[in-house]
PDB file of C-alpha atoms in Angstrom:
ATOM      1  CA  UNK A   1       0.000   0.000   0.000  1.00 45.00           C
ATOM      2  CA  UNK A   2       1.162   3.565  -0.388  1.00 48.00           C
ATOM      3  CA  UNK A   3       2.369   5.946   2.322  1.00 39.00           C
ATOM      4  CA  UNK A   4       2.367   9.317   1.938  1.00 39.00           C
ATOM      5  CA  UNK A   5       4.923  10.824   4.533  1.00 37.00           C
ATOM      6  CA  UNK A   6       4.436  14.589   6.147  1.00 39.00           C
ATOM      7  CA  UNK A   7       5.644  16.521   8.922  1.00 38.00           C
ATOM      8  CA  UNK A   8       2.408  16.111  11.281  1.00 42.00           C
ATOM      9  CA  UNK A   9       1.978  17.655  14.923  1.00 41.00           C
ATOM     10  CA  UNK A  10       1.740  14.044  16.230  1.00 44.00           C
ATOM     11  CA  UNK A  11       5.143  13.200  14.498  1.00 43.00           C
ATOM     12  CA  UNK A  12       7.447  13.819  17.735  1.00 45.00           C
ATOM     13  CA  UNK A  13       4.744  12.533  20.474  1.00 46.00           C
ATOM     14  CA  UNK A  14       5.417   9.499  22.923  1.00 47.00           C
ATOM     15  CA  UNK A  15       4.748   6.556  21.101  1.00 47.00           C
ATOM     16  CA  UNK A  16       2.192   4.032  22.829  1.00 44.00           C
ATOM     17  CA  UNK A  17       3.924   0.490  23.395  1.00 45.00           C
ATOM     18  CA  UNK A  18       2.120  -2.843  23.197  1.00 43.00           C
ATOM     19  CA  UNK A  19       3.677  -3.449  26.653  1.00 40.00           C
ATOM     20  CA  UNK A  20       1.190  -1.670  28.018  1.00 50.00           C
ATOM     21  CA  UNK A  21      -1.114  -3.574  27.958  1.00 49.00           C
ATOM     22  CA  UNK A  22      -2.389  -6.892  29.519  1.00 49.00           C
ATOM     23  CA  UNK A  23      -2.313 -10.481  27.828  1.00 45.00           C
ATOM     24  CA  UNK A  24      -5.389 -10.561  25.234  1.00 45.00           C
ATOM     25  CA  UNK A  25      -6.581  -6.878  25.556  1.00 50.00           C
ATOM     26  CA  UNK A  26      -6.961  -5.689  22.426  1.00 52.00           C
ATOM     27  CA  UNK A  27      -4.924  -2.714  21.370  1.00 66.00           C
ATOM     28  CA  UNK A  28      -7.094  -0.036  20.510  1.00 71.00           C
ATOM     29  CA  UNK A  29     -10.617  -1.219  22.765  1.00 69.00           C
ATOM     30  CA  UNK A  30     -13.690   0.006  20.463  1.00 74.00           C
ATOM     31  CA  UNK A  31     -10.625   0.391  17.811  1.00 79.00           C
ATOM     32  CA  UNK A  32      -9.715  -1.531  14.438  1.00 85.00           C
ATOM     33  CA  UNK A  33      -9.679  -5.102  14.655  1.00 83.00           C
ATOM     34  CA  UNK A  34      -6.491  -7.128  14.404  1.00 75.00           C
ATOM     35  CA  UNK A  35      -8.245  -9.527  11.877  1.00 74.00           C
ATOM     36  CA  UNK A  36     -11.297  -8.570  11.349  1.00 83.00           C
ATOM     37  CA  UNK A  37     -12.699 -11.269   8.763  1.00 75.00           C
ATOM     38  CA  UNK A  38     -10.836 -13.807  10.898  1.00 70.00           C
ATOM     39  CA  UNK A  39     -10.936 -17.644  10.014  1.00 53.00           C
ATOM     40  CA  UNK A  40     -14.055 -17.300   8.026  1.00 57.00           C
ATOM     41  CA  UNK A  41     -12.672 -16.445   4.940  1.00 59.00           C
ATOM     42  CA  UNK A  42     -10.187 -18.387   2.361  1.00 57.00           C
ATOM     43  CA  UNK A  43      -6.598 -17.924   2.449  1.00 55.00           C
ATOM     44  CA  UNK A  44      -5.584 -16.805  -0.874  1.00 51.00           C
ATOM     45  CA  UNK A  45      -2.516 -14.749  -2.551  1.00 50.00           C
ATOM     46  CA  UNK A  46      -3.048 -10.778  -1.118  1.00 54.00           C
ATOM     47  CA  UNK A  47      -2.140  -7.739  -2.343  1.00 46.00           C
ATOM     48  CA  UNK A  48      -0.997  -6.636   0.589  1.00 51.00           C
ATOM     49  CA  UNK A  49       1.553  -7.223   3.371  1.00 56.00           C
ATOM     50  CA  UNK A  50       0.385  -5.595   6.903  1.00 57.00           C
ATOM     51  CA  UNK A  51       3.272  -3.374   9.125  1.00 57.00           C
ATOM     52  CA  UNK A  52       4.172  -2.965  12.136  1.00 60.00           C
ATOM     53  CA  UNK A  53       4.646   0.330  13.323  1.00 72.00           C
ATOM     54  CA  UNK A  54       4.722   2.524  16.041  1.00 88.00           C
ATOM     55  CA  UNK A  55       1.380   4.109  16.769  1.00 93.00           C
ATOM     56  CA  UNK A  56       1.739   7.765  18.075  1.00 96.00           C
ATOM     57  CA  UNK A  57      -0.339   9.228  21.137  1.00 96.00           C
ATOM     58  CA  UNK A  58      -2.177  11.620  19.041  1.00 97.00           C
ATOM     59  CA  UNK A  59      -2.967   8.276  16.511  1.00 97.00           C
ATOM     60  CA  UNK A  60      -4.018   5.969  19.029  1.00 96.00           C
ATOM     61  CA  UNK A  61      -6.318   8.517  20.689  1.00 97.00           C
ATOM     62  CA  UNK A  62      -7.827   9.739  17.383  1.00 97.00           C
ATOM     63  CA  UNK A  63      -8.460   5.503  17.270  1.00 97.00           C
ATOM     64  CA  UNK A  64     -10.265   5.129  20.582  1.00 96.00           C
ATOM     65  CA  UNK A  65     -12.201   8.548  20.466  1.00 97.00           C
ATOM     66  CA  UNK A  66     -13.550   8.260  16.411  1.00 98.00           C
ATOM     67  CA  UNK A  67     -13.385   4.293  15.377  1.00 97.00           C
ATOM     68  CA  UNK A  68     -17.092   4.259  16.875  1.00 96.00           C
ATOM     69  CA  UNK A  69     -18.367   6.910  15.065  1.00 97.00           C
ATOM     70  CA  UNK A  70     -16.167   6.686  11.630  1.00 98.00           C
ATOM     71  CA  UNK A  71     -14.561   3.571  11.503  1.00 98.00           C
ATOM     72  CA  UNK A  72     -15.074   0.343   9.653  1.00 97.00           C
ATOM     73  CA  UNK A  73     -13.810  -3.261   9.909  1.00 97.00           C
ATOM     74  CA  UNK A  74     -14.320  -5.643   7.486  1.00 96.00           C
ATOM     75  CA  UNK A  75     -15.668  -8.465   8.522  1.00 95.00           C
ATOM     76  CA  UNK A  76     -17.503  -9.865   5.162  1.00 95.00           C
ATOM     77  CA  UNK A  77     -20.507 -10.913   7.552  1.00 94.00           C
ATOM     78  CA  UNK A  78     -22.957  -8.096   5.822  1.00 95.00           C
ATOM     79  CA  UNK A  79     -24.039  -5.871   3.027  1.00 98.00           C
ATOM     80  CA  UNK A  80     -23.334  -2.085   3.843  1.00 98.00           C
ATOM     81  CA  UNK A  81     -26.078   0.247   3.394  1.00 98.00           C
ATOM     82  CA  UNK A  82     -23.572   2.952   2.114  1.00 98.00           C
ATOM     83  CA  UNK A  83     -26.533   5.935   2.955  1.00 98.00           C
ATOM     84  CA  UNK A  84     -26.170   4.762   6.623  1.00 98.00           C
ATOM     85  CA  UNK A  85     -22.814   4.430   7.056  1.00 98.00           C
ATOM     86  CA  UNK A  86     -22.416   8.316   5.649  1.00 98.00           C
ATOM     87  CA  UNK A  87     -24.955   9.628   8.502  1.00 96.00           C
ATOM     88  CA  UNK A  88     -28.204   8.926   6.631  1.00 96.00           C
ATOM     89  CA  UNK A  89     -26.812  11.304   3.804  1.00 95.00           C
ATOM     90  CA  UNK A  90     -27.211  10.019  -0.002  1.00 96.00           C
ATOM     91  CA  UNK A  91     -23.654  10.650  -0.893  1.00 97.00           C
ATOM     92  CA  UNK A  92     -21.927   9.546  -3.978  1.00 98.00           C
ATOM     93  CA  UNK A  93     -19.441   7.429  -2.531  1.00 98.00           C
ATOM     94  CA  UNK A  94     -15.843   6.566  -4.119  1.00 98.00           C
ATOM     95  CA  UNK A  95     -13.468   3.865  -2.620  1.00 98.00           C
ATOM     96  CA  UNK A  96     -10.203   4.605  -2.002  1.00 98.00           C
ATOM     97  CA  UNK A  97      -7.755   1.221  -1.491  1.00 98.00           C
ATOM     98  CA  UNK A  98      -4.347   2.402   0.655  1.00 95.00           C
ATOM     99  CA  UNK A  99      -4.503   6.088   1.651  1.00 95.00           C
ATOM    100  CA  UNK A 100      -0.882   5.406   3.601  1.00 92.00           C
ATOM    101  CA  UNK A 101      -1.289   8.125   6.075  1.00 94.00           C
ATOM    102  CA  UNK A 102      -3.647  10.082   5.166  1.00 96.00           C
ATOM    103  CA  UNK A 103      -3.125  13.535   4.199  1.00 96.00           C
ATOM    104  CA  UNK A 104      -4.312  13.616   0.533  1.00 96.00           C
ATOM    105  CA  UNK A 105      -6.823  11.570   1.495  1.00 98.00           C
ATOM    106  CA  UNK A 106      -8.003  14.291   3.757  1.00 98.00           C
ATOM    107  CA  UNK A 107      -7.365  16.775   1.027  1.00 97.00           C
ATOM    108  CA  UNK A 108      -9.692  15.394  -1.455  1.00 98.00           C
ATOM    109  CA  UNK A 109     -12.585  15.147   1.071  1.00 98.00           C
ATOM    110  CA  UNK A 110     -12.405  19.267   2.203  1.00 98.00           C
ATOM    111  CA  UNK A 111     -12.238  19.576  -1.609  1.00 98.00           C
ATOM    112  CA  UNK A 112     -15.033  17.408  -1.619  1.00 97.00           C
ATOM    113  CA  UNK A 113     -17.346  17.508   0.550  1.00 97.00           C
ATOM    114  CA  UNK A 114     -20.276  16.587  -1.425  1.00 98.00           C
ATOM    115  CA  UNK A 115     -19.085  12.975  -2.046  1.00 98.00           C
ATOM    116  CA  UNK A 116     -17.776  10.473   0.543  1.00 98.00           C
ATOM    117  CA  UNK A 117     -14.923   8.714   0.750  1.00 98.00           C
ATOM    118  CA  UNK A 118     -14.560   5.229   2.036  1.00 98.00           C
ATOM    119  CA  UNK A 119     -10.505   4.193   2.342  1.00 98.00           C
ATOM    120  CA  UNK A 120      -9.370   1.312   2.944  1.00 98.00           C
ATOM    121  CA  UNK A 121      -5.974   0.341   4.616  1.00 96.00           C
ATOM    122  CA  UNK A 122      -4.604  -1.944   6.933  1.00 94.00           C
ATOM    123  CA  UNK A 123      -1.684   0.455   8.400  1.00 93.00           C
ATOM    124  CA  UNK A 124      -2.936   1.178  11.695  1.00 95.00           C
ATOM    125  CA  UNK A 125      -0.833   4.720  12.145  1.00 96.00           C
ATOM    126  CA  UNK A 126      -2.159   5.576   8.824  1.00 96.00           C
ATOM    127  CA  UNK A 127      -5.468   4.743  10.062  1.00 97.00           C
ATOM    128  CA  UNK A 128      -5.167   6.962  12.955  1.00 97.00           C
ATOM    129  CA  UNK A 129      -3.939   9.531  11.253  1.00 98.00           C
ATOM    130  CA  UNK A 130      -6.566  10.108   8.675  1.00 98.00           C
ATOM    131  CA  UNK A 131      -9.116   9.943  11.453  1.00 98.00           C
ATOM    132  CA  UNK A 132      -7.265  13.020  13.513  1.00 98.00           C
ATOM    133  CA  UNK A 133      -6.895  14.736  10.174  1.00 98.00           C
ATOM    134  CA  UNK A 134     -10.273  14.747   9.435  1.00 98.00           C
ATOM    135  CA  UNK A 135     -11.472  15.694  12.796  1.00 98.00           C
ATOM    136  CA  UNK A 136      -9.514  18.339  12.855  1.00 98.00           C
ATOM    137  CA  UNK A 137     -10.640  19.793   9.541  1.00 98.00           C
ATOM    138  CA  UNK A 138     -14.201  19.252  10.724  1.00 98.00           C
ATOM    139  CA  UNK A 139     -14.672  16.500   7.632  1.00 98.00           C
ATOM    140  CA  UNK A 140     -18.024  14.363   7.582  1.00 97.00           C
ATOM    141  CA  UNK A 141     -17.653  12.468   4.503  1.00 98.00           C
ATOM    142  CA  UNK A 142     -14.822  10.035   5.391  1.00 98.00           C
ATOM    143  CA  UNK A 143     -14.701   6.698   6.404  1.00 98.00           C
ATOM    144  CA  UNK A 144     -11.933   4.473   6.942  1.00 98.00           C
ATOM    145  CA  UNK A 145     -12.248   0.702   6.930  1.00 98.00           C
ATOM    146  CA  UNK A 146      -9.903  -2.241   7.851  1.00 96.00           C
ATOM    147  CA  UNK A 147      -8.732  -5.131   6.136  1.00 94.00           C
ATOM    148  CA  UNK A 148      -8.757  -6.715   3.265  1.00 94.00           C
ATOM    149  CA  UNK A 149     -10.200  -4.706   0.006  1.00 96.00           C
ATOM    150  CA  UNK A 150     -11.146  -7.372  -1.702  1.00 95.00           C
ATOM    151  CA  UNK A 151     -13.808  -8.876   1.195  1.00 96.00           C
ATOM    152  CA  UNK A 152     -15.319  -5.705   0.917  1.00 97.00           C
ATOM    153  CA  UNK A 153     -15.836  -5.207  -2.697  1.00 97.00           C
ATOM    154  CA  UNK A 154     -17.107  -8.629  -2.487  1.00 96.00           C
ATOM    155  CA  UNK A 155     -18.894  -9.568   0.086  1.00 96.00           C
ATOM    156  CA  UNK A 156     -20.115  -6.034   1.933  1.00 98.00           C
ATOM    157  CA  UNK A 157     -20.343  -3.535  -1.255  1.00 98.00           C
ATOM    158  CA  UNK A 158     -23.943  -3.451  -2.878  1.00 98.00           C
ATOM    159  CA  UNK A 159     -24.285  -3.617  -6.675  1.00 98.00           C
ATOM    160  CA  UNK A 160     -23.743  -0.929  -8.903  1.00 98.00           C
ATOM    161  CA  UNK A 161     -23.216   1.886  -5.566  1.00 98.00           C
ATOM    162  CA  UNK A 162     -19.856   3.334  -6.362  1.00 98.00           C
ATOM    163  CA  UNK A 163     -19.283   6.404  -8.048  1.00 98.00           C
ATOM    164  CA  UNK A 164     -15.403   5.756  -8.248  1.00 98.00           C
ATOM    165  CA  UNK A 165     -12.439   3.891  -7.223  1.00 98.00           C
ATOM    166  CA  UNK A 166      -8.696   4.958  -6.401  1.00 98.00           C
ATOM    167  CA  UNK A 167      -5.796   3.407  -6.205  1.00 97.00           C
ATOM    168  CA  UNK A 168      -3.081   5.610  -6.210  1.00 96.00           C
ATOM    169  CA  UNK A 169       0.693   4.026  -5.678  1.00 93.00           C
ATOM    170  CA  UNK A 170       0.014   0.458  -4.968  1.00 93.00           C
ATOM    171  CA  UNK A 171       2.490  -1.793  -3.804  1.00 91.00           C
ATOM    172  CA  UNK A 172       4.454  -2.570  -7.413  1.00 91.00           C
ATOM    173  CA  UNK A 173       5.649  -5.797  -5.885  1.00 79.00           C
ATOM    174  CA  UNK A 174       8.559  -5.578  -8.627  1.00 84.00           C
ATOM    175  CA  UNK A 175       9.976  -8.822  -8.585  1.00 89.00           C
ATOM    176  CA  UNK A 176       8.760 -11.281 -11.185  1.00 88.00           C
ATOM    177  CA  UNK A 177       7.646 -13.804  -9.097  1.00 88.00           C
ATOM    178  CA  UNK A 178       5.485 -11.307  -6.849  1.00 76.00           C
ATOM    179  CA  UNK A 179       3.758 -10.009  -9.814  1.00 92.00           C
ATOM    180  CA  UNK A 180       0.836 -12.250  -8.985  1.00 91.00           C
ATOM    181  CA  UNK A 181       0.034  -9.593  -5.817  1.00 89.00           C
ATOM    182  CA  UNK A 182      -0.700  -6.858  -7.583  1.00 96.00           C
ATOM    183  CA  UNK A 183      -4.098  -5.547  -7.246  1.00 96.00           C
ATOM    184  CA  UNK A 184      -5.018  -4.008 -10.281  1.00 97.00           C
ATOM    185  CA  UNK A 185      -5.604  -7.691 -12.230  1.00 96.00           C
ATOM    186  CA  UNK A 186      -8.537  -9.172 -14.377  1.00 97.00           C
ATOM    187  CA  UNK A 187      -9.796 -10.745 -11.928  1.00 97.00           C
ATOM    188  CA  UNK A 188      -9.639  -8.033 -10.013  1.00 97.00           C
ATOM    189  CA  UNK A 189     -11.848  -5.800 -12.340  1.00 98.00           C
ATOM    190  CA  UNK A 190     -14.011  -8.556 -12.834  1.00 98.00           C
ATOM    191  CA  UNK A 191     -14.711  -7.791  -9.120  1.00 98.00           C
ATOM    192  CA  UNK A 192     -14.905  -4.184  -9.302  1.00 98.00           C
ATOM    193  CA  UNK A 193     -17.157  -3.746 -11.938  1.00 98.00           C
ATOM    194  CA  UNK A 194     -20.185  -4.641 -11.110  1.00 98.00           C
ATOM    195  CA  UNK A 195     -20.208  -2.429  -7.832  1.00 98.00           C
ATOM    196  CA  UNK A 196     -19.694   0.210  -9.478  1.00 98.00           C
ATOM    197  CA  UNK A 197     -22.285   2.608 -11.111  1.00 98.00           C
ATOM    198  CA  UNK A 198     -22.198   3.131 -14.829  1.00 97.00           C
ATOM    199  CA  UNK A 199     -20.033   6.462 -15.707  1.00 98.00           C
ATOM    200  CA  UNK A 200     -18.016   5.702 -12.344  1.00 98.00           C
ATOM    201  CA  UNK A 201     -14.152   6.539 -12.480  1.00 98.00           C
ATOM    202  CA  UNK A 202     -11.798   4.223 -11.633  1.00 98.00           C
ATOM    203  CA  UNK A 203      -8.552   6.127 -11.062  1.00 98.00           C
ATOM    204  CA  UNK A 204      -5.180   4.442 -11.053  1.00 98.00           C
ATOM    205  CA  UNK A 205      -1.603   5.928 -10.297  1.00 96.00           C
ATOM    206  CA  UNK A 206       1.953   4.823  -9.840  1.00 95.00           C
ATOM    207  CA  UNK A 207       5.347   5.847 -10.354  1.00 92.00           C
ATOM    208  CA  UNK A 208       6.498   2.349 -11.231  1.00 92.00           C
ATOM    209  CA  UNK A 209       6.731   2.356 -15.305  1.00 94.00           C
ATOM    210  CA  UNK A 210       6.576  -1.985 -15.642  1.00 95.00           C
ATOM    211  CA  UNK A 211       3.196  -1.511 -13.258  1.00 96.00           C
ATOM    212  CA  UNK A 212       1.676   1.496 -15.158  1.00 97.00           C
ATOM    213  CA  UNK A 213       1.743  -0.325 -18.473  1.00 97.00           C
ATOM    214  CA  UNK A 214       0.004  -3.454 -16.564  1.00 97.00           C
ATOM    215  CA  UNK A 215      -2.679  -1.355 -15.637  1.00 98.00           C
ATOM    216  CA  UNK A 216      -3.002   0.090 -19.118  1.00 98.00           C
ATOM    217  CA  UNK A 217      -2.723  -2.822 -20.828  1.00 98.00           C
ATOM    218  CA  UNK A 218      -5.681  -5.246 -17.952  1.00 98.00           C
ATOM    219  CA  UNK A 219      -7.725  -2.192 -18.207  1.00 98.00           C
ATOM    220  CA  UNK A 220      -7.518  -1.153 -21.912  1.00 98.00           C
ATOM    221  CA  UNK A 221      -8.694  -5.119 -22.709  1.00 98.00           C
ATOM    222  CA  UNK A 222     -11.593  -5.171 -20.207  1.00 98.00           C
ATOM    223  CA  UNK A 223     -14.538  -5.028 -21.866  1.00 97.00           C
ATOM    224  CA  UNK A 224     -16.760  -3.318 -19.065  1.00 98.00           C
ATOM    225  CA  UNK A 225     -14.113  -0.256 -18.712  1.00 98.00           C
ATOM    226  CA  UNK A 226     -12.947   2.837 -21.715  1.00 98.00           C
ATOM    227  CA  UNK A 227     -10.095   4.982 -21.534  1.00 98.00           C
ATOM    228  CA  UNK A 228     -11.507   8.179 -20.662  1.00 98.00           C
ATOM    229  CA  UNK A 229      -8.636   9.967 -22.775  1.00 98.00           C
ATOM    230  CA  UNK A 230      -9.609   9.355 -26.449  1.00 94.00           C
ATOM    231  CA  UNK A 231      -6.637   8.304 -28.297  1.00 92.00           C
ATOM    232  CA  UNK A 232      -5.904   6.048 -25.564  1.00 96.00           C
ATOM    233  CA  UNK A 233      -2.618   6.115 -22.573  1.00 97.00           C
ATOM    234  CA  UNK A 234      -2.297   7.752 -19.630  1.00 98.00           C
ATOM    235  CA  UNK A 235      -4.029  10.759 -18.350  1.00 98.00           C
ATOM    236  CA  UNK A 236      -2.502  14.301 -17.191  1.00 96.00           C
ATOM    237  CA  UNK A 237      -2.764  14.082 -13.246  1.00 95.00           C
ATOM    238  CA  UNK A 238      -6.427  15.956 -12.927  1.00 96.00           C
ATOM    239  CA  UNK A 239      -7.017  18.963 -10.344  1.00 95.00           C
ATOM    240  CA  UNK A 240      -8.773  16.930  -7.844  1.00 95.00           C
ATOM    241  CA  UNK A 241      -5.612  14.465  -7.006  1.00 96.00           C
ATOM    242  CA  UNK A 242      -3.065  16.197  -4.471  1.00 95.00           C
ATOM    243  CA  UNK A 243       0.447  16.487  -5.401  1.00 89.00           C
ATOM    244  CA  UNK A 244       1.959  14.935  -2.417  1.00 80.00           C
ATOM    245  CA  UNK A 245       5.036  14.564  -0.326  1.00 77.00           C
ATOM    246  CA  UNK A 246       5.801  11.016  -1.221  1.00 74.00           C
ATOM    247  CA  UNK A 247       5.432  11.771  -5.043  1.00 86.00           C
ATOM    248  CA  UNK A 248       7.317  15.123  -4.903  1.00 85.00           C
ATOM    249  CA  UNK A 249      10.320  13.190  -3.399  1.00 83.00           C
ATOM    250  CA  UNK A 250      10.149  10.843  -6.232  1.00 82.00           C
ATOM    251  CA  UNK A 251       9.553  13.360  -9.223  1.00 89.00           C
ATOM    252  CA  UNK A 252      12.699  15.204  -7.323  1.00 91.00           C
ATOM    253  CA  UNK A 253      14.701  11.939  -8.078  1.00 88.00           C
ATOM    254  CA  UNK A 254      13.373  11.421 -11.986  1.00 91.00           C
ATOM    255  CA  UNK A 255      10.761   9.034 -11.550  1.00 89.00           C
ATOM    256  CA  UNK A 256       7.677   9.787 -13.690  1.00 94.00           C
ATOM    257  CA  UNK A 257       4.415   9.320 -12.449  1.00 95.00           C
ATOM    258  CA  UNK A 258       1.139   7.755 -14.749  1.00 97.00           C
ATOM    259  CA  UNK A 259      -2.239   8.620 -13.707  1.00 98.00           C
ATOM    260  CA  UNK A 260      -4.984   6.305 -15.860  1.00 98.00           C
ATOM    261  CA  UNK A 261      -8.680   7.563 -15.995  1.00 98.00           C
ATOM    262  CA  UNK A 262     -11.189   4.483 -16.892  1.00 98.00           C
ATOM    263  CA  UNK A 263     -14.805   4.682 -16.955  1.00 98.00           C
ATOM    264  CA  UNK A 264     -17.108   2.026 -16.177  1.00 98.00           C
ATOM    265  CA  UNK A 265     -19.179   1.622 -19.270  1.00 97.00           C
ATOM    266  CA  UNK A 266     -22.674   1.465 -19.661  1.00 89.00           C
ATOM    267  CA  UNK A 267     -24.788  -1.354 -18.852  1.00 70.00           C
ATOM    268  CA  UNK A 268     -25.671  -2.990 -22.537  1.00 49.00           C
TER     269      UNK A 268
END
């Protein structure tokens, strides 16, 4: 998943230490679940590799105080009704898979406010981090779910209810024989599809060339997504995506970053 790194108020608070706690008490109580689809679900090849990191004070209370209010897990036991998970409010709702920690995230939804955002990560300092962010710029229209991306979209996410998807700087998993976790697959878009409304965006971007022109080429052959740009290729970055920290540092050093616009087509 992607991290997007900033200089944050929390960044030089005391850190909160597993050793604080007793044998079996969970680490956040009301907060993210370790595993929250447990044993009830396949084991398959994921996407994603969950890490460990240090959870500031500022993180860990923005877990405790908002994961009841705005937070998510995914536990594949249910179908969200996405109206009452956004306060009752008939939002159009776009999911965001890995938001690292947070802030453009955050960005998009003040820019936003009339559409909600659901991200999805399993970093818990990222986690914590977009909730304080969003608290503190009095946001509404975020909510930020736990685990796995793919029991969501398949088990919890209602037919044709998204009015996007972003994945911006996935895990490129360069070697060869890793090339089987990467998310954006045909089987993954077979997934993806039908959740989401026809005209819905799906928005892809990556610094990693090889990975760009896998995306291009899965989602230039599916037959339920067009390029929105007419000749074909990538897109210009658009308005509404933040030039962060993370991607600065990596334009700095030469690397060139592909943004690809595909809309879901519609229904024949």
């Amino acid at each position: 998943m992607s991290e997007f790194s900033s200089v944050h108020p929390d960044a030089a608070a005391p850190h909160i230490s597993p050793f604080h706690r007793a044998k079996g008490e969970p680490r956040f109580p009301g907060g993210p679940a370790p595993d929250p689809a447990g044993s009830h679900h396949e084991r398959r090849i994921r996407s994603f590799q969950p890490r460990r990191s240090r959870v500031t004070t500022g993180q860990a209370e923005a877990l405790e105080r908002l994961w009841p209010q705005w937070g998510l897990d995914i536990d594949g036991r249910s179908v969200l009704d996405l109206d009452e998970l956004f306060g009752g409010r008939s939002l159009p709702v776009v999911l965001e898979i890995g938001f690292g920690m947070g802030e453009a995230t955050a960005q998009m939804a003040a820019e936003e406010p009339t559409t909600g955002i659901l991200a999805v990560d399993v970093h818990t300092p990222g986690q914590g981090n977009l909730l304080g962010l969003a608290d503190r710029a009095g946001l509404t229209n975020v909510r930020v779910a736990n685990g796995d991306a793919i029991i969501l979209l398949r088990e919890m996410i209602p037919p044709a209810s998204l009015a996007g998807l972003r994945v911006y700087f996935p895990d490129p998993w360069p070697k060869k024989r890793h090339h089987k976790r990467r998310l954006i697959q045909p089987e993954f878009l077979d997934l993806v599809a039908p959740r989401l409304a026809p005209g819905a965006i799906v928005h892809c971007a990556t610094d990693w060339e090889p990975y760009a022109e896998q995306m291009l080429e899965v989602l230039t052959a599916h037959p339920d997504f067009e390029n929105t740009v007419p000749d074909g290729g990538y897109a210009p970055r658009p308005a509404f995506r933040p030039l962060t920290r993370f991607e600065g540092q990596g334009l700095d050093k030469g690397h060139v970053v592909h943004d690809l616009l595909f809309r879901r087509r519609q229904s024949l």
